């Protein structure tokens, strides 16, 4: 009798490699070109590409953890699958080769990731060169040349903002944007353009099909899941179908196109935008308290779900105002950050929009850093010389609320000038002011 026959059954019955789970968590098929993310999850490369192109989100579809860099194919796992499960792997590979859209999606994904890496590397080099030049200027001219550079940069930005506003004034005030038009009044061309806004994949593959079937706003308002299959075909990838169907349902629920960027939000809610910019810049804690009391569903709830996310809340739920109340864990993460460093929350929220507004998001991040430094210097000064009174607190509250009630009386052109100056010029001025205060403290 052999030694294996003398062993108990639970020691001899070992699981084989074929019994292990090598399925992709997105398509639930065998992993093809498995790509490992920072969180450790493995996905088919074409599934990851479709997920990214569907919403431009650099997060894991399974755990929603953000991933950085350009994810590569896990060659060890791929070799393992080819060696021990070659027949099933080859069969799945040949099946996917029949769909040319998958190869296009992977190529587009790799192209965007490469561009992003090159842009990030170039930005780091520019910042490094500017930092070295700034140090050299301070050493040679005692900071005089550096101050002149900042002044010149502010003047140039001011001139650029005024030129941009003048051009915008003559071209219209944004009233022709699709967000200002009910869905049922959209034309066939507007529906096709709206479909194309969901990504390059939607513009190339589905916008023309909606236009070919003459789908206008009235038909879009009553479109169902079965109708979508008749328009775009039954071979639509599940990720694409989920994104398109979710967007159509949100538009049907709201009756209008929800704003998807800063400019559309400003066109729909001009007063709220000005109030947000002023309040978040000068009184962030009071601002979030006001949002919790008076704008909970539309503003506060989406914000807290973005800065303290949970797995069961999607972007479609936030856009359709169907998000659940924050959990106890979200409050425990949100409140300490709001009290100690509110600009960190704003920076986290801004980072999520980096792919939509790259320059604007970077300037907002700079403003968050400079405002945090200013607040730290103010706390240090208050700690050494306490000067807190009821008049000071009332002044802060009144200073936040007065602009909200006065903005309807101010001409729109003046409001736009103030808005763009605050967003694009003020971060540079604030950063230079922090430098001057830091040098004065030294």
PDB file of C-alpha atoms in Angstrom, residues 138-257:
ATOM      1  CA  UNK A 138      16.287  84.980  -5.524  1.00  0.00           C
ATOM      2  CA  UNK A 139      20.018  84.411  -5.117  1.00  0.00           C
ATOM      3  CA  UNK A 140      21.035  86.992  -7.714  1.00  0.00           C
ATOM      4  CA  UNK A 141      18.492  89.743  -7.142  1.00  0.00           C
ATOM      5  CA  UNK A 142      17.174  89.144  -3.625  1.00  0.00           C
ATOM      6  CA  UNK A 143      13.680  88.169  -4.835  1.00  0.00           C
ATOM      7  CA  UNK A 144      13.089  91.341  -6.849  1.00  0.00           C
ATOM      8  CA  UNK A 145      13.134  89.565 -10.197  1.00  0.00           C
ATOM      9  CA  UNK A 146      10.892  86.802  -8.849  1.00  0.00           C
ATOM     10  CA  UNK A 147       8.336  89.327  -7.681  1.00  0.00           C
ATOM     11  CA  UNK A 148       8.432  90.985 -11.087  1.00  0.00           C
ATOM     12  CA  UNK A 149       7.836  87.646 -12.748  1.00  0.00           C
ATOM     13  CA  UNK A 150       4.729  87.041 -10.626  1.00  0.00           C
ATOM     14  CA  UNK A 151       3.428  90.541 -11.351  1.00  0.00           C
ATOM     15  CA  UNK A 152       3.990  90.093 -15.064  1.00  0.00           C
ATOM     16  CA  UNK A 153       2.286  86.715 -15.010  1.00  0.00           C
ATOM     17  CA  UNK A 154      -0.734  88.182 -13.198  1.00  0.00           C
ATOM     18  CA  UNK A 155      -0.982  91.042 -15.699  1.00  0.00           C
ATOM     19  CA  UNK A 156      -0.781  88.611 -18.624  1.00  0.00           C
ATOM     20  CA  UNK A 157      -3.490  86.404 -17.121  1.00  0.00           C
ATOM     21  CA  UNK A 158      -5.690  89.436 -16.504  1.00  0.00           C
ATOM     22  CA  UNK A 159      -5.367  90.591 -20.115  1.00  0.00           C
ATOM     23  CA  UNK A 160      -6.106  87.056 -21.354  1.00  0.00           C
ATOM     24  CA  UNK A 161      -9.211  86.793 -19.158  1.00  0.00           C
ATOM     25  CA  UNK A 162     -10.550  90.149 -20.360  1.00  0.00           C
ATOM     26  CA  UNK A 163      -9.967  89.170 -24.000  1.00  0.00           C
ATOM     27  CA  UNK A 164     -11.718  85.851 -23.447  1.00  0.00           C
ATOM     28  CA  UNK A 165     -14.661  87.493 -21.724  1.00  0.00           C
ATOM     29  CA  UNK A 166     -14.998  90.080 -24.486  1.00  0.00           C
ATOM     30  CA  UNK A 167     -15.080  87.307 -27.097  1.00  0.00           C
ATOM     31  CA  UNK A 168     -17.631  85.357 -25.048  1.00  0.00           C
ATOM     32  CA  UNK A 169     -19.769  88.479 -24.642  1.00  0.00           C
ATOM     33  CA  UNK A 170     -20.088  88.897 -28.423  1.00  0.00           C
ATOM     34  CA  UNK A 171     -20.561  85.172 -29.126  1.00  0.00           C
ATOM     35  CA  UNK A 172     -23.313  84.627 -26.566  1.00  0.00           C
ATOM     36  CA  UNK A 173     -23.742  83.939 -22.877  1.00  0.00           C
ATOM     37  CA  UNK A 174     -24.164  80.154 -23.027  1.00  0.00           C
ATOM     38  CA  UNK A 175     -27.958  80.214 -23.506  1.00  0.00           C
ATOM     39  CA  UNK A 176     -27.575  77.950 -26.569  1.00  0.00           C
ATOM     40  CA  UNK A 177     -26.059  75.110 -24.537  1.00  0.00           C
ATOM     41  CA  UNK A 178     -27.994  71.852 -24.516  1.00  0.00           C
ATOM     42  CA  UNK A 179     -28.412  71.994 -20.717  1.00  0.00           C
ATOM     43  CA  UNK A 180     -30.824  74.906 -21.171  1.00  0.00           C
ATOM     44  CA  UNK A 181     -33.112  72.963 -23.522  1.00  0.00           C
ATOM     45  CA  UNK A 182     -35.690  70.303 -22.499  1.00  0.00           C
ATOM     46  CA  UNK A 183     -34.961  66.805 -23.777  1.00  0.00           C
ATOM     47  CA  UNK A 184     -38.223  66.576 -25.745  1.00  0.00           C
ATOM     48  CA  UNK A 185     -37.165  69.597 -27.839  1.00  0.00           C
ATOM     49  CA  UNK A 186     -33.806  68.198 -28.906  1.00  0.00           C
ATOM     50  CA  UNK A 187     -33.267  67.761 -32.620  1.00  0.00           C
ATOM     51  CA  UNK A 188     -31.791  64.655 -34.234  1.00  0.00           C
ATOM     52  CA  UNK A 189     -28.385  66.350 -34.527  1.00  0.00           C
ATOM     53  CA  UNK A 190     -28.467  67.411 -30.871  1.00  0.00           C
ATOM     54  CA  UNK A 191     -29.255  63.868 -29.735  1.00  0.00           C
ATOM     55  CA  UNK A 192     -26.341  62.538 -31.813  1.00  0.00           C
ATOM     56  CA  UNK A 193     -24.011  65.201 -30.372  1.00  0.00           C
ATOM     57  CA  UNK A 194     -25.162  64.312 -26.844  1.00  0.00           C
ATOM     58  CA  UNK A 195     -24.440  60.617 -27.446  1.00  0.00           C
ATOM     59  CA  UNK A 196     -20.973  61.552 -28.710  1.00  0.00           C
ATOM     60  CA  UNK A 197     -20.230  63.490 -25.519  1.00  0.00           C
ATOM     61  CA  UNK A 198     -19.957  60.223 -23.563  1.00  0.00           C
ATOM     62  CA  UNK A 199     -16.588  59.429 -25.097  1.00  0.00           C
ATOM     63  CA  UNK A 200     -14.733  58.907 -28.347  1.00  0.00           C
ATOM     64  CA  UNK A 201     -16.081  55.358 -28.491  1.00  0.00           C
ATOM     65  CA  UNK A 202     -19.669  56.637 -28.365  1.00  0.00           C
ATOM     66  CA  UNK A 203     -19.001  59.300 -30.982  1.00  0.00           C
ATOM     67  CA  UNK A 204     -17.471  56.835 -33.451  1.00  0.00           C
ATOM     68  CA  UNK A 205     -19.691  53.806 -32.858  1.00  0.00           C
ATOM     69  CA  UNK A 206     -23.163  54.991 -31.802  1.00  0.00           C
ATOM     70  CA  UNK A 207     -23.766  58.687 -32.558  1.00  0.00           C
ATOM     71  CA  UNK A 208     -24.189  57.953 -36.262  1.00  0.00           C
ATOM     72  CA  UNK A 209     -26.649  55.117 -35.549  1.00  0.00           C
ATOM     73  CA  UNK A 210     -28.890  57.402 -33.497  1.00  0.00           C
ATOM     74  CA  UNK A 211     -28.783  59.928 -36.331  1.00  0.00           C
ATOM     75  CA  UNK A 212     -29.465  57.215 -38.913  1.00  0.00           C
ATOM     76  CA  UNK A 213     -32.611  56.112 -37.052  1.00  0.00           C
ATOM     77  CA  UNK A 214     -33.752  59.767 -36.714  1.00  0.00           C
ATOM     78  CA  UNK A 215     -33.902  59.653 -32.906  1.00  0.00           C
ATOM     79  CA  UNK A 216     -34.918  63.102 -31.702  1.00  0.00           C
ATOM     80  CA  UNK A 217     -35.667  64.327 -28.184  1.00  0.00           C
ATOM     81  CA  UNK A 218     -39.266  63.161 -28.248  1.00  0.00           C
ATOM     82  CA  UNK A 219     -38.278  59.581 -29.130  1.00  0.00           C
ATOM     83  CA  UNK A 220     -35.379  59.667 -26.681  1.00  0.00           C
ATOM     84  CA  UNK A 221     -37.774  60.516 -23.841  1.00  0.00           C
ATOM     85  CA  UNK A 222     -39.620  57.208 -24.327  1.00  0.00           C
ATOM     86  CA  UNK A 223     -36.664  55.019 -25.311  1.00  0.00           C
ATOM     87  CA  UNK A 224     -36.480  51.664 -23.493  1.00  0.00           C
ATOM     88  CA  UNK A 225     -33.759  49.018 -23.197  1.00  0.00           C
ATOM     89  CA  UNK A 226     -35.257  46.932 -26.019  1.00  0.00           C
ATOM     90  CA  UNK A 227     -35.341  49.986 -28.305  1.00  0.00           C
ATOM     91  CA  UNK A 228     -31.652  50.663 -27.621  1.00  0.00           C
ATOM     92  CA  UNK A 229     -30.779  47.185 -28.874  1.00  0.00           C
ATOM     93  CA  UNK A 230     -32.690  47.812 -32.103  1.00  0.00           C
ATOM     94  CA  UNK A 231     -30.793  51.084 -32.673  1.00  0.00           C
ATOM     95  CA  UNK A 232     -27.203  50.134 -31.874  1.00  0.00           C
ATOM     96  CA  UNK A 233     -27.461  46.379 -32.443  1.00  0.00           C
ATOM     97  CA  UNK A 234     -27.479  43.403 -30.123  1.00  0.00           C
ATOM     98  CA  UNK A 235     -23.666  43.004 -30.226  1.00  0.00           C
ATOM     99  CA  UNK A 236     -23.072  46.130 -28.128  1.00  0.00           C
ATOM    100  CA  UNK A 237     -20.524  45.488 -25.317  1.00  0.00           C
ATOM    101  CA  UNK A 238     -22.121  45.323 -21.853  1.00  0.00           C
ATOM    102  CA  UNK A 239     -20.069  48.279 -20.597  1.00  0.00           C
ATOM    103  CA  UNK A 240     -21.207  50.498 -23.476  1.00  0.00           C
ATOM    104  CA  UNK A 241     -24.806  49.417 -23.035  1.00  0.00           C
ATOM    105  CA  UNK A 242     -24.718  50.154 -19.310  1.00  0.00           C
ATOM    106  CA  UNK A 243     -23.276  53.654 -19.836  1.00  0.00           C
ATOM    107  CA  UNK A 244     -25.668  54.636 -22.637  1.00  0.00           C
ATOM    108  CA  UNK A 245     -28.742  53.214 -20.937  1.00  0.00           C
ATOM    109  CA  UNK A 246     -27.835  54.888 -17.641  1.00  0.00           C
ATOM    110  CA  UNK A 247     -27.353  58.276 -19.338  1.00  0.00           C
ATOM    111  CA  UNK A 248     -30.667  57.962 -21.196  1.00  0.00           C
ATOM    112  CA  UNK A 249     -32.520  57.059 -18.004  1.00  0.00           C
ATOM    113  CA  UNK A 250     -30.998  60.055 -16.170  1.00  0.00           C
ATOM    114  CA  UNK A 251     -32.021  62.399 -18.997  1.00  0.00           C
ATOM    115  CA  UNK A 252     -35.547  60.926 -18.985  1.00  0.00           C
ATOM    116  CA  UNK A 253     -35.806  61.274 -15.198  1.00  0.00           C
ATOM    117  CA  UNK A 254     -34.608  64.895 -15.108  1.00  0.00           C
ATOM    118  CA  UNK A 255     -36.174  66.058 -18.388  1.00  0.00           C
ATOM    119  CA  UNK A 256     -32.972  67.956 -19.241  1.00  0.00           C
ATOM    120  CA  UNK A 257     -29.328  67.179 -19.780  1.00  0.00           C
TER     121      UNK A 257
END
